[in-house]
Tab-separated table of C-alpha atoms in Angstrom:
chain	number	residue	atom	x	y	z
X	1	MET	CA	-23.440	-50.331	123.806
X	2	GLU	CA	-26.843	-50.487	121.455
X	3	GLY	CA	-28.452	-52.895	124.132
X	4	GLN	CA	-27.984	-50.382	126.929
X	5	MET	CA	-29.454	-47.383	124.409
X	6	MET	CA	-32.382	-49.946	123.907
X	7	GLN	CA	-32.963	-50.560	127.718
X	8	GLY	CA	-32.861	-46.819	128.232
X	9	THR	CA	-35.656	-46.162	125.759
X	10	MET	CA	-37.796	-48.997	127.047
X	11	MET	CA	-37.346	-47.538	130.656
X	12	ASP	CA	-38.527	-43.956	129.261
X	13	GLY	CA	-41.535	-45.564	127.501
X	14	THR	CA	-42.803	-47.270	130.453
X	15	MET	CA	-42.449	-44.186	132.538
X	16	MET	CA	-44.277	-42.433	130.065
X	17	LEU	CA	-46.966	-44.947	130.175
X	18	CYS	CA	-47.127	-44.898	133.902
X	19	MET	CA	-47.538	-41.038	133.808
X	20	VAL	CA	-50.021	-41.161	131.065
X	21	ALA	CA	-52.112	-43.714	133.175
X	22	SER	CA	-51.975	-41.984	136.297
X	23	THR	CA	-52.747	-38.779	134.676
X	24	LEU	CA	-55.905	-40.343	133.045
X	25	PHE	CA	-57.045	-41.875	135.967
X	26	ALA	CA	-56.728	-38.761	137.878
X	27	PHE	CA	-58.870	-36.864	135.171
X	28	ILE	CA	-61.606	-39.730	135.378
X	29	VAL	CA	-61.715	-39.436	139.078
X	30	ALA	CA	-62.042	-35.616	138.845
X	31	VAL	CA	-64.797	-35.658	136.196
X	32	ALA	CA	-66.706	-38.360	138.264
X	33	VAL	CA	-66.481	-36.335	141.378
X	34	ILE	CA	-67.793	-33.221	139.513
X	35	ILE	CA	-70.534	-34.937	137.679
X	36	GLN	CA	-72.015	-36.988	140.549
X	37	PRO	CA	-73.723	-34.206	142.406
X	38	VAL	CA	-75.148	-32.949	138.954
X	39	LEU	CA	-76.420	-36.447	138.218
X	40	LEU	CA	-77.738	-37.062	141.672
X	41	SER	CA	-79.687	-33.796	141.486
X	42	LYS	CA	-81.089	-34.405	138.297
X	43	ILE	CA	-82.379	-38.018	139.368
X	44	LEU	CA	-83.812	-36.616	142.648
X	45	GLY	CA	-85.794	-33.782	140.551
X	46	GLU	CA	-86.917	-36.704	138.144
X	47	VAL	CA	-88.096	-38.819	141.165
X	48	ARG	CA	-89.915	-35.782	143.028
X	49	LYS	CA	-91.685	-35.034	139.587
X	50	LEU	CA	-92.877	-38.845	139.270
X	51	LYS	CA	-93.935	-38.804	143.059
X	52	LYS	CA	-96.038	-35.636	142.669
X	53	PRO	CA	-99.672	-36.778	141.661
């Protein structure tokens, strides 16, 4: 009986880890997508400044 209980909690832990990992991944992807255009525009602005004599 105790063995079954232990296995159940192990499964829950793995599920939790999977959920946390996927949530973190989604969060990182969202942040990357939001930041990319901002970074690109900043870099392009710097390049334009450098190109101007």
